[in-house]
Amino acid sequence: MNTVPELLIILYAALYFLMTVVILTGVKRVRSYGIPAELPSVTVIVCARNEEDVIGRCLDSLLLLDYPREKLEILIVDDESDDRTADIVREYLSREVYFRLLSAGTELHDLPGKQRPLNRGIYEARGEIILVTDADIEVQPGWIKGHVAAYDENTGIVGGITRVSTENGGILATVQNADQVSKLTIAMGCAGLGIPLTIMGNNCSFRRDAFLECGGFGKINASIVEDVALLYYMTRNTKYRLNWASERESVAVSTPE
């Protein structure tokens, strides 16, 4: 009887179990510092390009955010859309004064992908903490407070879990959600172990001052994965570290592919 395949299966299972224990240990180490007595000012940035089919769902969820309006602004940066995205956003501007619409059309095309509109939004932002999400994302009322609770004086950037909506997507959406949540749980566990692995650009936050200390995306490596580029640059070139938003309401929900 050939025992080599059986031995390999046992070794693989043992390694898988060991890595699971390590990741769960890291998840347990992720700290929430609680909601501070003096809430920081916050800017939410949504970069949108041809998102007329989904941006209303995102903006509706932002209307329900449980955060003092005098300390909140929401910037939607239109990345040269040629559909009704900007018109839909303008409907919200007429109802809420803390919504602002910016255009990336005046920006030089010197940064790839999302970096260009995001760079515009950050430099226009007034908040101490910048939260970033996408037009196809729905957030919960406690989303901002969930991120704010992850900051102490040494935290410069915070990641969050984004799950895929499974309500109407069938088995494919369920598989996507399982894949997404498992990968981000690994990233969360690594953060708890002090290893900045990755974050999701549709559910993350950072200190505006820390971003400016990095020199903006003009100095950070040009990349279509702007979230990972910022994470690596900030944790390697400033005093700040990565933490993870562990509160249940910090979870964002994406539409399935």
PDB file of C-alpha atoms in Angstrom:
ATOM      1  CA  MET A   1       0.000   0.000   0.000  1.00  0.00           C
ATOM      2  CA  ASN A   2       1.395   3.404  -1.032  1.00  0.00           C
ATOM      3  CA  THR A   3       1.323   5.667   2.017  1.00  0.00           C
ATOM      4  CA  VAL A   4       2.839   8.763   0.353  1.00  0.00           C
ATOM      5  CA  PRO A   5      -0.509  10.251  -0.805  1.00  0.00           C
ATOM      6  CA  GLU A   6      -2.032   9.544   2.590  1.00  0.00           C
ATOM      7  CA  LEU A   7       0.931  11.181   4.334  1.00  0.00           C
ATOM      8  CA  LEU A   8       0.632  14.248   2.100  1.00  0.00           C
ATOM      9  CA  ILE A   9      -3.073  14.531   2.932  1.00  0.00           C
ATOM     10  CA  ILE A  10      -2.321  14.328   6.658  1.00  0.00           C
ATOM     11  CA  LEU A  11       0.452  16.917   6.394  1.00  0.00           C
ATOM     12  CA  TYR A  12      -1.761  19.256   4.364  1.00  0.00           C
ATOM     13  CA  ALA A  13      -4.619  18.895   6.848  1.00  0.00           C
ATOM     14  CA  ALA A  14      -2.254  19.571   9.749  1.00  0.00           C
ATOM     15  CA  LEU A  15      -0.847  22.656   8.021  1.00  0.00           C
ATOM     16  CA  TYR A  16      -4.361  23.904   7.203  1.00  0.00           C
ATOM     17  CA  PHE A  17      -5.442  23.424  10.813  1.00  0.00           C
ATOM     18  CA  LEU A  18      -2.314  25.187  12.108  1.00  0.00           C
ATOM     19  CA  MET A  19      -2.809  28.174   9.806  1.00  0.00           C
ATOM     20  CA  THR A  20      -6.476  28.388  10.815  1.00  0.00           C
ATOM     21  CA  VAL A  21      -5.457  28.565  14.481  1.00  0.00           C
ATOM     22  CA  VAL A  22      -2.859  31.249  13.684  1.00  0.00           C
ATOM     23  CA  ILE A  23      -5.379  33.378  11.739  1.00  0.00           C
ATOM     24  CA  LEU A  24      -8.048  33.050  14.432  1.00  0.00           C
ATOM     25  CA  THR A  25      -5.464  34.075  17.028  1.00  0.00           C
ATOM     26  CA  GLY A  26      -4.797  37.198  14.991  1.00  0.00           C
ATOM     27  CA  VAL A  27      -8.518  37.939  14.688  1.00  0.00           C
ATOM     28  CA  LYS A  28      -8.847  37.706  18.474  1.00  0.00           C
ATOM     29  CA  ARG A  29      -6.046  40.260  18.847  1.00  0.00           C
ATOM     30  CA  VAL A  30      -7.769  42.909  16.741  1.00  0.00           C
ATOM     31  CA  ARG A  31      -8.753  45.673  19.148  1.00  0.00           C
ATOM     32  CA  SER A  32     -11.669  48.042  19.271  1.00  0.00           C
ATOM     33  CA  TYR A  33     -10.916  51.114  21.363  1.00  0.00           C
ATOM     34  CA  GLY A  34     -14.527  52.175  21.701  1.00  0.00           C
ATOM     35  CA  ILE A  35     -16.266  55.341  20.573  1.00  0.00           C
ATOM     36  CA  PRO A  36     -14.291  58.402  21.776  1.00  0.00           C
ATOM     37  CA  ALA A  37     -16.091  61.024  23.836  1.00  0.00           C
ATOM     38  CA  GLU A  38     -15.076  63.660  21.284  1.00  0.00           C
ATOM     39  CA  LEU A  39     -15.942  62.309  17.851  1.00  0.00           C
ATOM     40  CA  PRO A  40     -13.537  63.245  15.034  1.00  0.00           C
ATOM     41  CA  SER A  41     -14.728  64.986  11.890  1.00  0.00           C
ATOM     42  CA  VAL A  42     -15.205  62.506   9.056  1.00  0.00           C
ATOM     43  CA  THR A  43     -15.323  62.631   5.264  1.00  0.00           C
ATOM     44  CA  VAL A  44     -16.826  59.772   3.265  1.00  0.00           C
ATOM     45  CA  ILE A  45     -15.558  59.567  -0.325  1.00  0.00           C
ATOM     46  CA  VAL A  46     -17.351  57.659  -3.082  1.00  0.00           C
ATOM     47  CA  CYS A  47     -15.654  57.553  -6.490  1.00  0.00           C
ATOM     48  CA  ALA A  48     -18.147  56.815  -9.263  1.00  0.00           C
ATOM     49  CA  ARG A  49     -17.858  56.182 -12.978  1.00  0.00           C
ATOM     50  CA  ASN A  50     -21.019  55.197 -14.881  1.00  0.00           C
ATOM     51  CA  GLU A  51     -22.793  53.901 -11.782  1.00  0.00           C
ATOM     52  CA  GLU A  52     -26.382  55.012 -12.514  1.00  0.00           C
ATOM     53  CA  ASP A  53     -27.771  51.532 -11.824  1.00  0.00           C
ATOM     54  CA  VAL A  54     -26.363  51.198  -8.294  1.00  0.00           C
ATOM     55  CA  ILE A  55     -25.351  54.559  -6.823  1.00  0.00           C
ATOM     56  CA  GLY A  56     -28.841  55.336  -5.480  1.00  0.00           C
ATOM     57  CA  ARG A  57     -28.656  52.283  -3.202  1.00  0.00           C
ATOM     58  CA  CYS A  58     -25.283  53.461  -1.892  1.00  0.00           C
ATOM     59  CA  LEU A  59     -26.407  57.044  -1.269  1.00  0.00           C
ATOM     60  CA  ASP A  60     -29.606  55.905   0.427  1.00  0.00           C
ATOM     61  CA  SER A  61     -27.519  53.947   2.926  1.00  0.00           C
ATOM     62  CA  LEU A  62     -25.259  56.969   3.512  1.00  0.00           C
ATOM     63  CA  LEU A  63     -28.336  59.051   4.367  1.00  0.00           C
ATOM     64  CA  LEU A  64     -28.958  56.720   7.318  1.00  0.00           C
ATOM     65  CA  LEU A  65     -25.493  57.042   8.850  1.00  0.00           C
ATOM     66  CA  ASP A  66     -25.590  57.452  12.621  1.00  0.00           C
ATOM     67  CA  TYR A  67     -23.072  60.278  12.954  1.00  0.00           C
ATOM     68  CA  PRO A  68     -23.398  63.961  13.914  1.00  0.00           C
ATOM     69  CA  ARG A  69     -24.143  65.903  10.731  1.00  0.00           C
ATOM     70  CA  GLU A  70     -21.962  68.820  11.801  1.00  0.00           C
ATOM     71  CA  LYS A  71     -18.972  66.447  11.802  1.00  0.00           C
ATOM     72  CA  LEU A  72     -19.794  64.644   8.564  1.00  0.00           C
ATOM     73  CA  GLU A  73     -19.385  65.368   4.877  1.00  0.00           C
ATOM     74  CA  ILE A  74     -19.945  63.026   1.938  1.00  0.00           C
ATOM     75  CA  LEU A  75     -18.015  63.646  -1.264  1.00  0.00           C
ATOM     76  CA  ILE A  76     -19.017  61.899  -4.470  1.00  0.00           C
ATOM     77  CA  VAL A  77     -16.293  62.240  -7.083  1.00  0.00           C
ATOM     78  CA  ASP A  78     -17.660  61.768 -10.593  1.00  0.00           C
ATOM     79  CA  ASP A  79     -14.921  60.134 -12.666  1.00  0.00           C
ATOM     80  CA  GLU A  80     -16.043  61.470 -16.056  1.00  0.00           C
ATOM     81  CA  SER A  81     -19.257  59.426 -16.228  1.00  0.00           C
ATOM     82  CA  ASP A  82     -21.222  59.549 -19.489  1.00  0.00           C
ATOM     83  CA  ASP A  83     -24.469  58.256 -17.991  1.00  0.00           C
ATOM     84  CA  ARG A  84     -26.869  59.725 -15.376  1.00  0.00           C
ATOM     85  CA  THR A  85     -24.550  59.209 -12.386  1.00  0.00           C
ATOM     86  CA  ALA A  86     -23.950  62.932 -11.769  1.00  0.00           C
ATOM     87  CA  ASP A  87     -27.646  63.781 -12.255  1.00  0.00           C
ATOM     88  CA  ILE A  88     -28.664  61.214  -9.648  1.00  0.00           C
ATOM     89  CA  VAL A  89     -26.124  62.608  -7.187  1.00  0.00           C
ATOM     90  CA  ARG A  90     -27.458  66.147  -7.742  1.00  0.00           C
ATOM     91  CA  GLU A  91     -30.881  64.980  -6.584  1.00  0.00           C
ATOM     92  CA  TYR A  92     -29.323  64.143  -3.215  1.00  0.00           C
ATOM     93  CA  LEU A  93     -27.434  67.454  -3.085  1.00  0.00           C
ATOM     94  CA  SER A  94     -30.729  69.303  -3.105  1.00  0.00           C
ATOM     95  CA  ARG A  95     -31.845  67.401   0.010  1.00  0.00           C
ATOM     96  CA  GLU A  96     -28.709  67.198   2.148  1.00  0.00           C
ATOM     97  CA  VAL A  97     -26.188  70.014   2.596  1.00  0.00           C
ATOM     98  CA  TYR A  98     -23.416  67.686   3.728  1.00  0.00           C
ATOM     99  CA  PHE A  99     -23.375  65.967   0.294  1.00  0.00           C
ATOM    100  CA  ARG A 100     -20.951  67.441  -2.258  1.00  0.00           C
ATOM    101  CA  LEU A 101     -20.347  66.495  -5.880  1.00  0.00           C
ATOM    102  CA  LEU A 102     -16.853  66.839  -7.329  1.00  0.00           C
ATOM    103  CA  SER A 103     -15.560  66.102 -10.808  1.00  0.00           C
ATOM    104  CA  ALA A 104     -12.290  64.397 -11.665  1.00  0.00           C
ATOM    105  CA  GLY A 105     -12.544  65.764 -15.195  1.00  0.00           C
ATOM    106  CA  THR A 106     -10.245  68.683 -14.405  1.00  0.00           C
ATOM    107  CA  GLU A 107      -7.523  66.441 -12.982  1.00  0.00           C
ATOM    108  CA  LEU A 108      -4.447  65.470 -14.970  1.00  0.00           C
ATOM    109  CA  HIS A 109      -4.413  61.889 -16.205  1.00  0.00           C
ATOM    110  CA  ASP A 110      -1.187  61.181 -14.341  1.00  0.00           C
ATOM    111  CA  LEU A 111      -2.620  58.589 -11.951  1.00  0.00           C
ATOM    112  CA  PRO A 112      -4.239  55.278 -12.946  1.00  0.00           C
ATOM    113  CA  GLY A 113      -7.694  53.964 -12.127  1.00  0.00           C
ATOM    114  CA  LYS A 114      -9.302  55.070  -8.884  1.00  0.00           C
ATOM    115  CA  GLN A 115      -6.215  56.907  -7.636  1.00  0.00           C
ATOM    116  CA  ARG A 116      -7.016  60.014  -9.694  1.00  0.00           C
ATOM    117  CA  PRO A 117     -10.590  60.710  -8.453  1.00  0.00           C
ATOM    118  CA  LEU A 118      -9.714  59.544  -4.949  1.00  0.00           C
ATOM    119  CA  ASN A 119      -6.741  61.901  -4.816  1.00  0.00           C
ATOM    120  CA  ARG A 120      -9.071  64.761  -5.795  1.00  0.00           C
ATOM    121  CA  GLY A 121     -11.549  63.868  -3.071  1.00  0.00           C
ATOM    122  CA  ILE A 122      -8.960  63.565  -0.320  1.00  0.00           C
ATOM    123  CA  TYR A 123      -7.432  66.963  -1.021  1.00  0.00           C
ATOM    124  CA  GLU A 124     -10.916  68.522  -0.981  1.00  0.00           C
ATOM    125  CA  ALA A 125     -11.896  66.711   2.237  1.00  0.00           C
ATOM    126  CA  ARG A 126     -12.288  68.534   5.549  1.00  0.00           C
ATOM    127  CA  GLY A 127     -12.514  65.486   7.821  1.00  0.00           C
ATOM    128  CA  GLU A 128      -9.791  64.185  10.116  1.00  0.00           C
ATOM    129  CA  ILE A 129     -10.715  60.626   9.162  1.00  0.00           C
ATOM    130  CA  ILE A 130     -11.362  59.646   5.535  1.00  0.00           C
ATOM    131  CA  LEU A 131     -13.678  56.696   4.875  1.00  0.00           C
ATOM    132  CA  VAL A 132     -13.746  55.236   1.367  1.00  0.00           C
ATOM    133  CA  THR A 133     -16.404  53.102  -0.250  1.00  0.00           C
ATOM    134  CA  ASP A 134     -17.686  52.359  -3.767  1.00  0.00           C
ATOM    135  CA  ALA A 135     -20.921  53.191  -5.579  1.00  0.00           C
ATOM    136  CA  ASP A 136     -22.088  49.557  -5.524  1.00  0.00           C
ATOM    137  CA  ILE A 137     -21.705  49.265  -1.731  1.00  0.00           C
ATOM    138  CA  GLU A 138     -24.361  49.546   0.959  1.00  0.00           C
ATOM    139  CA  VAL A 139     -23.183  50.524   4.446  1.00  0.00           C
ATOM    140  CA  GLN A 140     -24.908  50.205   7.798  1.00  0.00           C
ATOM    141  CA  PRO A 141     -25.909  53.123  10.062  1.00  0.00           C
ATOM    142  CA  GLY A 142     -23.055  52.391  12.482  1.00  0.00           C
ATOM    143  CA  TRP A 143     -20.421  52.049   9.734  1.00  0.00           C
ATOM    144  CA  ILE A 144     -18.517  55.224  10.578  1.00  0.00           C
ATOM    145  CA  LYS A 145     -18.513  54.618  14.322  1.00  0.00           C
ATOM    146  CA  GLY A 146     -17.272  51.078  13.701  1.00  0.00           C
ATOM    147  CA  HIS A 147     -14.234  52.508  11.924  1.00  0.00           C
ATOM    148  CA  VAL A 148     -13.682  55.343  14.391  1.00  0.00           C
ATOM    149  CA  ALA A 149     -13.593  52.811  17.246  1.00  0.00           C
ATOM    150  CA  ALA A 150     -10.585  51.105  15.616  1.00  0.00           C
ATOM    151  CA  TYR A 151      -8.318  54.148  15.999  1.00  0.00           C
ATOM    152  CA  ASP A 152      -5.819  54.905  18.695  1.00  0.00           C
ATOM    153  CA  GLU A 153      -2.902  57.339  18.458  1.00  0.00           C
ATOM    154  CA  ASN A 154      -0.777  54.759  16.593  1.00  0.00           C
ATOM    155  CA  THR A 155      -3.401  53.730  14.031  1.00  0.00           C
ATOM    156  CA  GLY A 156      -3.207  55.394  10.638  1.00  0.00           C
ATOM    157  CA  ILE A 157      -5.283  53.118   8.428  1.00  0.00           C
ATOM    158  CA  VAL A 158      -8.159  50.716   9.083  1.00  0.00           C
ATOM    159  CA  GLY A 159      -9.555  47.864   6.996  1.00  0.00           C
ATOM    160  CA  GLY A 160     -13.073  46.462   7.053  1.00  0.00           C
ATOM    161  CA  ILE A 161     -14.990  43.377   5.959  1.00  0.00           C
ATOM    162  CA  THR A 162     -17.093  43.590   2.795  1.00  0.00           C
ATOM    163  CA  ARG A 163     -19.507  40.748   2.232  1.00  0.00           C
ATOM    164  CA  VAL A 164     -21.425  39.970  -0.957  1.00  0.00           C
ATOM    165  CA  SER A 165     -25.223  40.219  -0.841  1.00  0.00           C
ATOM    166  CA  THR A 166     -26.753  36.746  -1.132  1.00  0.00           C
ATOM    167  CA  GLU A 167     -30.431  37.722  -0.958  1.00  0.00           C
ATOM    168  CA  ASN A 168     -31.180  37.483  -4.685  1.00  0.00           C
ATOM    169  CA  GLY A 169     -27.980  36.166  -6.226  1.00  0.00           C
ATOM    170  CA  GLY A 170     -28.446  32.413  -5.930  1.00  0.00           C
ATOM    171  CA  ILE A 171     -25.607  29.933  -5.520  1.00  0.00           C
ATOM    172  CA  LEU A 172     -23.070  32.102  -7.391  1.00  0.00           C
ATOM    173  CA  ALA A 173     -23.535  34.972  -4.953  1.00  0.00           C
ATOM    174  CA  THR A 174     -23.224  32.550  -2.029  1.00  0.00           C
ATOM    175  CA  VAL A 175     -19.915  31.243  -3.372  1.00  0.00           C
ATOM    176  CA  GLN A 176     -18.658  34.800  -3.973  1.00  0.00           C
ATOM    177  CA  ASN A 177     -19.581  35.763  -0.419  1.00  0.00           C
ATOM    178  CA  ALA A 178     -17.818  32.747   1.087  1.00  0.00           C
ATOM    179  CA  ASP A 179     -14.690  33.493  -0.934  1.00  0.00           C
ATOM    180  CA  GLN A 180     -14.732  37.200  -0.093  1.00  0.00           C
ATOM    181  CA  VAL A 181     -15.321  36.861   3.639  1.00  0.00           C
ATOM    182  CA  SER A 182     -12.745  34.082   4.050  1.00  0.00           C
ATOM    183  CA  LYS A 183     -10.036  36.114   2.295  1.00  0.00           C
ATOM    184  CA  LEU A 184     -10.778  39.231   4.314  1.00  0.00           C
ATOM    185  CA  THR A 185     -10.836  37.234   7.555  1.00  0.00           C
ATOM    186  CA  ILE A 186      -7.293  36.114   6.726  1.00  0.00           C
ATOM    187  CA  ALA A 187      -6.332  39.762   6.143  1.00  0.00           C
ATOM    188  CA  MET A 188      -7.958  40.721   9.455  1.00  0.00           C
ATOM    189  CA  GLY A 189      -6.094  37.963  11.280  1.00  0.00           C
ATOM    190  CA  CYS A 190      -2.797  39.065   9.750  1.00  0.00           C
ATOM    191  CA  ALA A 191      -3.516  42.649  10.867  1.00  0.00           C
ATOM    192  CA  GLY A 192      -4.027  41.365  14.404  1.00  0.00           C
ATOM    193  CA  LEU A 193      -0.626  39.677  14.177  1.00  0.00           C
ATOM    194  CA  GLY A 194       1.012  42.908  13.028  1.00  0.00           C
ATOM    195  CA  ILE A 195       1.251  41.888   9.368  1.00  0.00           C
ATOM    196  CA  PRO A 196      -0.318  44.428   6.955  1.00  0.00           C
ATOM    197  CA  LEU A 197      -1.447  42.015   4.248  1.00  0.00           C
ATOM    198  CA  THR A 198      -4.230  43.812   2.385  1.00  0.00           C
ATOM    199  CA  ILE A 199      -7.402  45.892   2.717  1.00  0.00           C
ATOM    200  CA  MET A 200     -10.473  46.454   0.529  1.00  0.00           C
ATOM    201  CA  GLY A 201     -10.797  49.841  -1.136  1.00  0.00           C
ATOM    202  CA  ASN A 202     -14.595  49.707  -0.785  1.00  0.00           C
ATOM    203  CA  ASN A 203     -14.470  49.564   3.018  1.00  0.00           C
ATOM    204  CA  CYS A 204     -11.446  51.255   4.522  1.00  0.00           C
ATOM    205  CA  SER A 205     -10.452  54.447   6.319  1.00  0.00           C
ATOM    206  CA  PHE A 206      -7.325  56.423   7.143  1.00  0.00           C
ATOM    207  CA  ARG A 207      -6.127  59.586   8.788  1.00  0.00           C
ATOM    208  CA  ARG A 208      -6.041  62.448   6.308  1.00  0.00           C
ATOM    209  CA  ASP A 209      -2.868  63.796   7.940  1.00  0.00           C
ATOM    210  CA  ALA A 210      -1.185  60.407   7.523  1.00  0.00           C
ATOM    211  CA  PHE A 211      -2.122  60.380   3.834  1.00  0.00           C
ATOM    212  CA  LEU A 212      -0.683  63.889   3.388  1.00  0.00           C
ATOM    213  CA  GLU A 213       2.453  62.793   5.228  1.00  0.00           C
ATOM    214  CA  CYS A 214       2.813  60.092   2.581  1.00  0.00           C
ATOM    215  CA  GLY A 215       2.742  62.793  -0.109  1.00  0.00           C
ATOM    216  CA  GLY A 216      -0.514  61.703  -1.712  1.00  0.00           C
ATOM    217  CA  PHE A 217      -0.895  59.246  -4.552  1.00  0.00           C
ATOM    218  CA  GLY A 218       1.494  61.369  -6.594  1.00  0.00           C
ATOM    219  CA  LYS A 219       4.319  60.064  -4.415  1.00  0.00           C
ATOM    220  CA  ILE A 220       2.891  56.654  -3.594  1.00  0.00           C
ATOM    221  CA  ASN A 221       3.455  54.083  -6.329  1.00  0.00           C
ATOM    222  CA  ALA A 222       1.024  54.508  -9.224  1.00  0.00           C
ATOM    223  CA  SER A 223      -1.223  51.456  -9.081  1.00  0.00           C
ATOM    224  CA  ILE A 224      -4.722  50.319  -9.980  1.00  0.00           C
ATOM    225  CA  VAL A 225      -4.823  48.659  -6.526  1.00  0.00           C
ATOM    226  CA  GLU A 226      -4.729  52.019  -4.765  1.00  0.00           C
ATOM    227  CA  ASP A 227      -5.824  50.568  -1.413  1.00  0.00           C
ATOM    228  CA  VAL A 228      -2.901  48.133  -1.134  1.00  0.00           C
ATOM    229  CA  ALA A 229      -0.413  50.733  -2.425  1.00  0.00           C
ATOM    230  CA  LEU A 230      -1.512  53.176   0.283  1.00  0.00           C
ATOM    231  CA  LEU A 231      -1.477  50.497   2.981  1.00  0.00           C
ATOM    232  CA  TYR A 232       2.068  49.384   2.211  1.00  0.00           C
ATOM    233  CA  TYR A 233       3.443  52.898   1.822  1.00  0.00           C
ATOM    234  CA  MET A 234       1.873  54.220   5.012  1.00  0.00           C
ATOM    235  CA  THR A 235       2.879  51.290   7.230  1.00  0.00           C
ATOM    236  CA  ARG A 236       6.443  51.301   5.869  1.00  0.00           C
ATOM    237  CA  ASN A 237       7.134  55.032   5.736  1.00  0.00           C
ATOM    238  CA  THR A 238       5.260  56.562   8.680  1.00  0.00           C
ATOM    239  CA  LYS A 239       4.868  55.791  12.367  1.00  0.00           C
ATOM    240  CA  TYR A 240       1.333  54.519  11.805  1.00  0.00           C
ATOM    241  CA  ARG A 241       0.097  50.939  11.744  1.00  0.00           C
ATOM    242  CA  LEU A 242      -2.899  49.061  10.375  1.00  0.00           C
ATOM    243  CA  ASN A 243      -5.879  48.089  12.496  1.00  0.00           C
ATOM    244  CA  TRP A 244      -9.160  46.450  11.560  1.00  0.00           C
ATOM    245  CA  ALA A 245     -12.742  47.563  12.153  1.00  0.00           C
ATOM    246  CA  SER A 246     -14.146  44.660  14.154  1.00  0.00           C
ATOM    247  CA  GLU A 247     -17.565  46.055  15.066  1.00  0.00           C
ATOM    248  CA  ARG A 248     -20.473  44.215  13.396  1.00  0.00           C
ATOM    249  CA  GLU A 249     -21.865  47.421  11.872  1.00  0.00           C
ATOM    250  CA  SER A 250     -18.566  48.172  10.126  1.00  0.00           C
ATOM    251  CA  VAL A 251     -19.319  45.373   7.634  1.00  0.00           C
ATOM    252  CA  ALA A 252     -20.260  46.687   4.170  1.00  0.00           C
ATOM    253  CA  VAL A 253     -22.367  44.843   1.576  1.00  0.00           C
ATOM    254  CA  SER A 254     -21.475  44.584  -2.100  1.00  0.00           C
ATOM    255  CA  THR A 255     -23.733  43.616  -4.980  1.00  0.00           C
ATOM    256  CA  PRO A 256     -22.763  40.232  -6.488  1.00  0.00           C
ATOM    257  CA  GLU A 257     -21.053  39.937  -9.855  1.00  0.00           C
TER     258      GLU A 257
END
